[in-house]
């Protein structure tokens, strides 16, 4: 039934197929990907399974794999800037391939001896980086889940009986975050039964940082006796999705200490700054005072997807909150030290091993490499910001950005006079700029030469603008930053 | 800074390294893995990151990778039967490697054009297999999360205002499952704010199937006016973790219809039977009447970890429950058909692409291959059951098993007389049998020749017994089943 020879044959070719399709090092002149509309792509690649017959042989299998690769986005392309992740670090990728092949599942030392230890080593490393002396953590399937962990842990610490009794008869628990925070806080409030209406989105300043005064006032209101509600958690952000803003952690920590409220830091994006002493001091000062933090090495650092973790300073709380003590799995009378049987700390049962790729990246490169990579990404973003500041085709959404996000409008020639004088930025003018964003985005994608994402910001009443996010992998350069400017002008200058 | 040559060099060798370490086709005489205690292993592999310096060169990097492989469990070993997963299907693995290299994230068609379509094709395929005419689904990081989705969706359908207001002021919502169900139902009740005490664990019959009469009586009790609570969901199991029991879905569907209660089927383990007409009729009759189902192709079918999905017949409910409508991501005025921008249906934000490996397995092999693989696993399990039935070293926990689980005690010579006569199975005798289970397990692991898991069942007051679970990959054979018997007798016969 099995044909191990044919199966291994395809596997043995995967590296060469990927290399020949230039997945690892696309040239600047290659397409980022050839855009096709969904229906077109579906029939082109014969994706429908209901009509499919088994592949006739190895040539057909290889052909299918090649087609999937050809029409997929090349995240390693130097002009791919669309998302908060890009190419996978190649040492990380090598470790991913090994992880996949070993197909281990993480829940007991018995099931995954080496990987259980590796996970604990990586968690220890990042706990120390965060300044959590005697903490604990768990890998999570993405940053959203890590943020959900934080709220769940804060609730369990405050009201451990909710685990058993549910939310019935509880006073209303409030979640504080900023209007610029990630939407996973809202999604978590929904699932955890806390209610989206009980997420208070505090206003932010000119850099999109949470307003500490407004936060304090809101916490003051939610004290028992006033409106019957109670502060559960303050979830602040180190590196917001759109503007890359860092809430002022030290100030927030003071406030949380005063109210005795759990302080969570969503550092999914900005946590990469931990590797640079300079930026750590500048952006993450006070992180060590938080109760918990979410990290996503799968974003700026280029750890292959998925690679995220939840860290907390409250050792034992993960088990206390999550353990269901299934006797068929987590026996306590084993023949080895069961302190690495960490499966019951997680809300999942078995988990894919996500730690080895990150461990191997750290082991192979050492922390200094990460420092240089993070500082290079920041310096490229700053270079880009300077370069567009005096360029008439670009209008900055902000004049200052704290991280590698740079947000701007593209202003084609016909709209530039108004923009430069600042006099005639009427509603009509803005409507035109918004249209330009959409058309330029579409043209860039369809040409396949450049991908930069766009966003809006309803709270601040901003029309669609472009958001460049610079990452570590592939290593950005000033040449690639210059190219963004040239190519946008070339495609959009006459729009 | 980057050294693409050296990085690609390691990557290009991964297949050969894995092959030379016999990860893909270990021989029966190889060790499943060389057991070491945690502290021993930690220093042997130099896992500590705090003292590590960057690797000096390619030889050191390769050496680290080899060591990790050498001390890891070879899930493709023919004598590895420990978990509900084993080796990855090699076509699935090839697709995993491609997925990893492309490093795409699933949330919009823009971010992952090919993979967005592939996910929708796979979901469509399995919806049809389940008999859900116009349903929907989402890939989840494991089966536990899929079960949590079910409870969250059922709650949203019943009380959509909980999304906004939270659980405050709600009447008590009850979850019905069986005492043999997976503990993820309990974990979900905790996180979702429903409370573990509100999970009613209905008793099971001699095969570990839920007692329909007891379920009906429990549902009857929880009607408003009696105890103020309300049935939220009936979560039954198709293939329980320990005994592989299938709750009688058609009977349960009748009951759920009568009470208007959401019926969820945790088919993480038994869902593989969908591929065999014979076993589908025998074991999954009535599945098509359920409201939702959890599937885990990462288990019996051998899809590489992670690969699981939540399917439901209620089209639109995932979006209604989970959408947070983040404007920076899910713009509605795009240049392409946004029906594949499915990210907001998920409680996660971006998700690792888990669909391509399964799609490629189906595409390369065709459904008939899966039918044969599932039927072969079942036939090997039945062969093993017959073989130990008349063997004095084995005492069956049950005489009948519905799926590929076979549970038994090992009875060394000195304890056999009592066992055979059935007269002298005193508490002392059982205590000895329990000890034998633990010692034999330890000896098998330390010898490295065979891995079979063990379990207990507190509800049924059973002492530790062995649980064999037969999977599709690597393809089991009667020879390997015979080996289990021989090797257990060889190691444990004189205990």
Coordinates of C-alpha atoms in Angstrom, one line a residue, chain A residues 1-4 6-16 18-19 23-25 33 35-39 41-42 45-50 52-56 60-62 64-65 67-69 71-76 80 82-91 93-98 100-115 117-118 120-122 124-125 128 141-142 144-145 148-150 152-153 155-156 162-174 182-184 186-198 241-242 298 302-306 320-337 340 343-352 354 356-360 362-367 369 372-373 376 434 438 441-442 445-446 451-458 464 467 472 475, chain B residues 1-4 6-16 18-19 23-25 33 35-39 41-42 45-50 52-56 60-62 64-65 67-69 71-76 80 82-91 93-98 100-115 117-118 120-122 124-125 128 141-142 144-145 148-150 152-153 155-156 162-174 182-184 186-198 241-242 298 302-306 320-337 340 343-352 354 356-360 362-367 369 372-373 376 434 438 441-442 445-446 451-458 464 467 472 475:
Chain A
X1 CA 0.0 0.0 0.0
X2 CA 2.7 2.4 1.0
X3 CA 5.4 3.3 -1.5
X4 CA 8.1 4.6 0.7
X6 CA 8.2 7.4 -4.2
X7 CA 7.2 9.3 -1.1
X8 CA 10.8 9.8 -0.1
X9 CA 11.7 10.7 -3.6
X10 CA 9.4 13.8 -3.6
X11 CA 10.6 14.7 -0.1
X12 CA 14.2 14.5 -1.2
X13 CA 13.5 17.0 -4.0
X14 CA 11.6 19.6 -2.0
X15 CA 14.7 21.7 -1.3
X16 CA 15.8 21.7 -4.9
X18 CA 12.0 25.5 -3.7
X19 CA 15.5 26.6 -4.7
X23 CA 11.8 30.8 -2.8
X24 CA 14.9 31.4 -0.7
X25 CA 16.4 34.3 -2.5
X33 CA 3.8 36.7 -6.9
X35 CA -1.7 37.9 -9.0
X36 CA -4.8 35.9 -10.1
X37 CA -8.4 36.4 -9.0
X38 CA -9.7 33.6 -6.8
X39 CA -11.9 31.8 -9.4
X41 CA -6.6 30.6 -9.6
X42 CA -8.9 27.8 -8.4
X45 CA -4.4 25.0 -10.1
X46 CA -7.2 22.4 -10.2
X47 CA -7.8 22.8 -6.5
X48 CA -11.2 21.2 -6.4
X49 CA -10.9 17.9 -4.5
X50 CA -14.3 16.5 -5.3
X52 CA -9.7 15.0 -8.4
X53 CA -8.3 11.5 -9.1
X54 CA -5.1 10.3 -7.5
X55 CA -1.9 11.6 -9.0
X56 CA -0.7 9.4 -11.8
X60 CA 2.3 15.1 -11.6
X61 CA 3.0 15.3 -7.9
X62 CA 6.0 17.5 -8.4
X64 CA 1.4 20.3 -8.4
X65 CA 3.9 21.3 -5.8
X67 CA 2.3 25.3 -9.2
X68 CA 1.4 25.9 -5.6
X69 CA 4.8 27.5 -5.1
X71 CA 1.4 31.2 -7.4
X72 CA 2.1 31.8 -3.7
X73 CA 3.6 34.9 -2.3
X74 CA 7.4 34.9 -2.0
X75 CA 7.8 36.2 1.5
X76 CA 11.5 36.2 1.1
X80 CA 7.5 42.1 0.1
X82 CA 2.9 43.5 3.3
X83 CA 2.6 41.8 6.7
X84 CA 4.2 41.8 10.1
X85 CA 6.1 38.6 9.1
X86 CA 8.1 38.0 6.0
X87 CA 10.6 35.3 5.2
X88 CA 11.4 32.5 7.6
X89 CA 14.9 32.6 9.1
X90 CA 16.6 29.7 7.3
X91 CA 18.1 28.1 10.4
X93 CA 13.3 26.7 8.8
X94 CA 15.8 23.9 9.0
X95 CA 14.7 23.2 12.5
X96 CA 11.0 23.4 11.4
X97 CA 11.7 20.7 8.8
X98 CA 13.2 18.5 11.5
X100 CA 7.8 18.3 11.1
X101 CA 9.7 15.1 10.2
X102 CA 9.9 13.9 13.8
X103 CA 6.2 14.8 14.2
X104 CA 6.4 15.0 18.0
X105 CA 3.6 16.4 20.1
X106 CA 4.3 18.4 23.2
X107 CA 2.6 17.5 26.4
X108 CA 4.8 15.1 28.4
X109 CA 8.5 14.4 28.6
X110 CA 7.6 10.8 27.6
X111 CA 6.0 11.9 24.3
X112 CA 8.7 14.4 23.4
X113 CA 11.8 14.2 25.6
X114 CA 14.2 16.5 23.7
X115 CA 11.5 19.0 22.7
X117 CA 13.4 20.3 27.5
X118 CA 14.0 22.7 24.6
X120 CA 11.6 24.9 28.9
X121 CA 15.0 26.3 27.9
X122 CA 13.5 28.8 25.4
X124 CA 13.6 30.3 30.6
X125 CA 15.6 32.4 28.2
X128 CA 15.0 36.2 31.8
X141 CA -0.6 29.1 18.5
X142 CA -0.1 32.8 17.8
X144 CA -3.9 36.3 19.9
X145 CA -4.0 33.2 21.9
X148 CA -6.3 35.4 25.7
X149 CA -4.1 33.4 28.1
X150 CA -3.3 36.7 29.9
X152 CA -7.8 34.0 31.5
X153 CA -4.9 33.9 34.0
X155 CA -9.3 36.1 36.0
X156 CA -8.2 32.9 37.6
X162 CA -14.8 30.9 38.2
X163 CA -12.9 27.8 36.9
X164 CA -15.4 25.6 38.7
X165 CA -18.6 27.7 39.0
X166 CA -18.4 29.9 35.8
X167 CA -19.1 33.6 35.6
X168 CA -22.5 33.3 37.3
X169 CA -23.2 35.8 40.0
X170 CA -19.9 37.6 39.4
X171 CA -19.6 41.3 39.5
X172 CA -18.8 42.9 36.1
X173 CA -15.1 42.5 35.3
X174 CA -13.5 45.2 33.1
X182 CA -4.9 44.6 18.8
X183 CA -8.4 43.2 18.3
X184 CA -7.5 39.9 20.0
X186 CA -11.9 42.1 22.1
X187 CA -12.1 38.6 20.7
X188 CA -10.9 37.1 23.9
X189 CA -13.5 39.0 25.9
X190 CA -16.1 37.4 23.7
X191 CA -14.9 33.8 24.1
X192 CA -14.1 34.1 27.8
X193 CA -17.6 35.3 28.6
X194 CA -16.5 38.7 29.7
X195 CA -18.2 40.6 26.9
X196 CA -16.8 43.0 24.3
X197 CA -18.7 45.9 25.9
X198 CA -16.5 45.4 29.0
X241 CA -0.2 46.9 14.8
X242 CA -0.7 50.0 12.7
X298 CA 7.2 34.7 14.3
X302 CA 11.5 35.8 11.4
X303 CA 11.0 32.6 13.3
X304 CA 8.9 30.4 11.0
X305 CA 5.2 30.4 11.7
X306 CA 3.9 29.5 14.2
X320 CA -3.8 26.1 38.7
X321 CA -5.9 27.7 36.0
X322 CA -5.7 25.1 33.2
X323 CA -5.1 21.7 34.7
X324 CA -7.8 19.1 34.2
X325 CA -5.5 16.3 35.4
X326 CA -6.5 13.7 32.9
X327 CA -5.4 10.4 34.5
X328 CA -4.7 8.7 31.2
X329 CA -2.0 11.2 30.4
X330 CA -0.6 13.0 33.3
X331 CA 0.1 10.1 35.8
X332 CA 2.1 11.3 38.7
X333 CA 3.9 8.0 39.5
X334 CA 6.2 7.9 36.5
X335 CA 9.7 6.6 36.2
X336 CA 11.1 10.0 35.4
X337 CA 11.1 13.6 36.8
X340 CA 8.7 18.6 32.2
X343 CA 0.9 19.7 28.8
X344 CA -1.7 20.4 31.5
X345 CA -0.5 24.0 31.8
X346 CA -2.0 24.6 28.4
X347 CA -5.6 25.0 27.3
X348 CA -4.7 22.8 24.4
X349 CA -4.0 19.1 24.9
X350 CA -1.1 18.1 22.7
X351 CA 0.6 20.9 21.0
X352 CA 2.8 21.1 17.9
X354 CA 7.1 25.4 18.2
X356 CA 12.9 24.0 18.5
X357 CA 13.1 26.5 15.5
X358 CA 13.5 29.4 17.9
X359 CA 16.0 27.5 20.1
X360 CA 18.1 26.6 17.1
X362 CA 19.4 31.4 19.1
X363 CA 21.8 28.5 19.4
X364 CA 23.2 28.9 15.9
X365 CA 23.4 32.7 15.8
X366 CA 23.7 33.9 19.4
X367 CA 21.9 36.9 20.8
X369 CA 23.0 38.6 15.8
X372 CA 22.1 43.7 15.0
X373 CA 19.2 42.4 13.0
X376 CA 19.2 47.2 11.3
X434 CA -8.1 57.5 -0.2
X438 CA -6.8 51.7 -3.2
X441 CA -2.3 49.2 -3.9
X442 CA -4.2 47.2 -6.6
X445 CA -0.2 43.9 -6.5
X446 CA -1.2 43.2 -10.0
X451 CA 3.7 44.8 -1.7
X452 CA 3.0 47.3 1.1
X453 CA -0.1 47.1 3.2
X454 CA -2.7 49.8 3.8
X455 CA -4.8 50.6 6.8
X456 CA -7.3 53.0 8.2
X457 CA -7.8 54.4 11.7
X458 CA -11.4 55.1 12.4
X464 CA -6.7 54.7 4.0
X467 CA 1.8 51.1 6.3
X472 CA 14.6 41.4 10.2
X475 CA 17.7 41.6 6.0
Chain B
X1 CA 25.2 39.9 8.2
X2 CA 23.2 37.2 6.6
X3 CA 25.1 34.3 5.1
X4 CA 22.6 32.8 2.8
X6 CA 25.7 28.7 4.8
X7 CA 22.0 28.8 5.8
X8 CA 20.9 27.2 2.6
X9 CA 23.7 24.6 2.9
X10 CA 22.2 23.3 6.2
X11 CA 18.7 23.3 4.7
X12 CA 19.8 21.4 1.7
X13 CA 21.2 18.7 3.9
X14 CA 18.1 18.2 6.2
X15 CA 16.6 15.4 4.1
X16 CA 19.9 13.5 4.0
X18 CA 17.0 12.7 8.5
X19 CA 17.5 9.8 6.2
X23 CA 13.9 8.9 10.7
X24 CA 11.7 7.9 7.7
X25 CA 12.1 4.2 7.8
X33 CA 14.7 6.2 21.0
X35 CA 16.0 7.0 26.9
X36 CA 17.8 9.5 29.1
X37 CA 16.5 11.2 32.2
X38 CA 15.8 14.9 31.8
X39 CA 18.9 16.3 33.6
X41 CA 19.7 14.7 28.4
X42 CA 19.9 18.4 29.1
X45 CA 22.7 18.0 24.4
X46 CA 24.0 21.3 25.9
X47 CA 20.4 22.7 25.7
X48 CA 21.0 25.6 28.0
X49 CA 20.8 28.8 26.1
X50 CA 22.1 31.1 28.8
X52 CA 25.6 29.1 24.7
X53 CA 27.9 30.9 22.2
X54 CA 27.0 31.1 18.5
X55 CA 27.9 28.0 16.5
X56 CA 31.4 28.1 15.2
X60 CA 28.7 22.3 14.8
X61 CA 25.2 23.2 13.5
X62 CA 24.8 19.9 11.7
X64 CA 23.4 19.8 17.0
X65 CA 20.6 18.9 14.6
X67 CA 21.9 15.0 18.3
X68 CA 18.4 16.4 18.6
X69 CA 17.2 13.8 16.1
X71 CA 17.6 11.5 21.1
X72 CA 14.1 12.2 19.9
X73 CA 11.4 9.5 19.5
X74 CA 11.2 8.0 16.0
X75 CA 7.5 8.2 15.5
X76 CA 7.9 6.3 12.2
X80 CA 6.1 3.0 18.3
X82 CA 2.5 5.3 22.3
X83 CA 0.2 8.1 21.1
X84 CA -2.8 8.8 19.0
X85 CA -0.5 10.0 16.2
X86 CA 2.7 8.4 14.9
X87 CA 4.7 9.1 11.7
X88 CA 3.8 11.9 9.4
X89 CA 2.4 10.9 6.0
X90 CA 5.4 11.6 3.7
X91 CA 3.3 13.5 1.1
X93 CA 5.4 16.1 5.2
X94 CA 6.5 17.3 1.7
X95 CA 3.6 19.8 1.7
X96 CA 4.5 20.8 5.3
X97 CA 8.0 21.7 4.2
X98 CA 6.7 23.8 1.3
X100 CA 7.1 26.2 6.2
X101 CA 9.4 27.6 3.4
X102 CA 6.7 29.9 2.0
X103 CA 5.9 31.1 5.6
X104 CA 2.4 32.2 4.7
X105 CA -0.2 33.2 7.2
X106 CA -3.8 32.5 6.7
X107 CA -6.3 35.3 7.2
X108 CA -6.9 37.1 3.8
X109 CA -6.7 36.0 0.2
X110 CA -4.2 38.9 -0.2
X111 CA -1.9 37.4 2.4
X112 CA -2.1 33.8 1.2
X113 CA -3.9 33.5 -2.2
X114 CA -3.3 29.8 -3.0
X115 CA -3.6 28.6 0.6
X117 CA -8.4 28.6 -1.6
X118 CA -6.9 25.3 -0.6
X120 CA -11.7 26.3 1.6
X121 CA -11.4 23.3 -0.7
X122 CA -10.4 21.0 2.1
X124 CA -15.7 21.8 1.6
X125 CA -14.4 18.2 1.1
X128 CA -19.4 16.9 2.4
X141 CA -4.6 24.3 16.4
X142 CA -5.6 20.9 17.6
X144 CA -9.1 20.7 21.9
X145 CA -9.5 24.1 20.3
X148 CA -13.9 24.8 22.4
X149 CA -15.1 26.3 19.1
X150 CA -18.2 24.1 19.3
X152 CA -18.5 28.9 21.9
X153 CA -20.6 28.7 18.7
X155 CA -23.5 29.7 23.1
X156 CA -23.5 32.4 20.5
X162 CA -23.2 37.2 25.4
X163 CA -20.6 38.3 22.8
X164 CA -21.2 41.9 23.8
X165 CA -22.5 41.8 27.4
X166 CA -20.6 38.7 28.7
X167 CA -22.1 36.0 30.9
X168 CA -23.5 38.4 33.5
X169 CA -27.2 37.8 34.4
X170 CA -27.4 34.7 32.3
X171 CA -29.2 31.6 33.5
X172 CA -26.8 28.7 34.2
X173 CA -25.9 26.9 30.9
X174 CA -25.2 23.2 31.1
X182 CA -11.9 14.1 26.3
X183 CA -10.9 16.6 29.0
X184 CA -10.9 19.5 26.6
X186 CA -13.9 20.6 30.8
X187 CA -11.0 22.9 29.9
X188 CA -13.2 24.8 27.5
X189 CA -15.9 25.3 30.2
X190 CA -13.3 26.9 32.4
X191 CA -12.0 29.3 29.8
X192 CA -15.4 30.2 28.3
X193 CA -16.6 31.2 31.8
X194 CA -19.2 28.4 31.9
X195 CA -17.6 26.6 34.8
X196 CA -16.3 23.0 35.1
X197 CA -19.1 22.2 37.5
X198 CA -21.6 22.8 34.8
X241 CA -9.4 8.5 23.9
X242 CA -9.0 5.5 26.1
X298 CA -3.2 14.7 12.6
X302 CA -1.1 10.7 9.8
X303 CA -1.4 14.3 8.6
X304 CA 1.6 16.1 10.0
X305 CA 1.0 18.0 13.2
X306 CA -0.9 20.3 13.5
X320 CA -21.2 36.3 13.6
X321 CA -19.6 34.9 16.7
X322 CA -16.0 35.7 16.1
X323 CA -15.7 38.7 13.9
X324 CA -14.1 41.8 15.4
X325 CA -13.9 43.6 12.0
X326 CA -10.5 45.1 12.3
X327 CA -10.4 47.8 9.7
X328 CA -6.7 47.6 9.1
X329 CA -7.0 44.0 7.9
X330 CA -10.5 43.2 6.6
X331 CA -11.3 46.1 4.4
X332 CA -14.5 45.4 2.4
X333 CA -13.6 47.6 -0.6
X334 CA -10.9 45.4 -2.0
X335 CA -9.9 44.7 -5.6
X336 CA -10.8 41.0 -5.4
X337 CA -13.6 38.8 -4.2
X340 CA -11.9 34.0 0.9
X343 CA -9.5 35.3 9.1
X344 CA -12.2 37.0 11.0
X345 CA -14.1 33.7 11.3
X346 CA -11.4 32.5 13.6
X347 CA -10.7 33.4 17.2
X348 CA -7.0 33.6 16.3
X349 CA -5.8 36.4 14.1
X350 CA -3.3 35.1 11.5
X351 CA -3.1 31.3 11.5
X352 CA -0.3 29.0 10.3
X354 CA -2.5 23.7 8.1
X356 CA -2.0 22.3 2.3
X357 CA -0.5 19.1 3.8
X358 CA -4.0 17.5 4.0
X359 CA -5.0 18.7 0.6
X360 CA -1.9 17.3 -1.0
X362 CA -5.9 13.7 -0.6
X363 CA -4.8 15.0 -4.0
X364 CA -1.8 12.7 -4.4
X365 CA -3.4 9.6 -3.0
X366 CA -7.1 9.9 -3.6
X367 CA -9.8 8.9 -1.1
X369 CA -6.1 5.1 -0.3
X372 CA -7.8 1.1 2.7
X373 CA -5.4 2.6 5.3
X376 CA -6.0 -1.9 7.5
X434 CA -0.9 -2.3 38.5
X438 CA 4.3 0.6 35.6
X441 CA 6.2 0.3 30.8
X442 CA 9.5 1.6 32.3
X445 CA 11.0 2.5 27.4
X446 CA 14.4 2.1 28.8
X451 CA 6.3 1.9 23.2
X452 CA 2.7 1.3 24.2
X453 CA 0.9 3.8 26.5
X454 CA -0.9 3.0 29.7
X455 CA -4.0 4.6 31.3
X456 CA -6.4 4.3 34.1
X457 CA -10.1 4.8 34.3
X458 CA -11.1 6.1 37.7
X464 CA -3.4 1.0 35.2
X467 CA -3.7 0.9 25.7
X472 CA -2.5 4.4 9.5
X475 CA 1.2 1.1 7.8

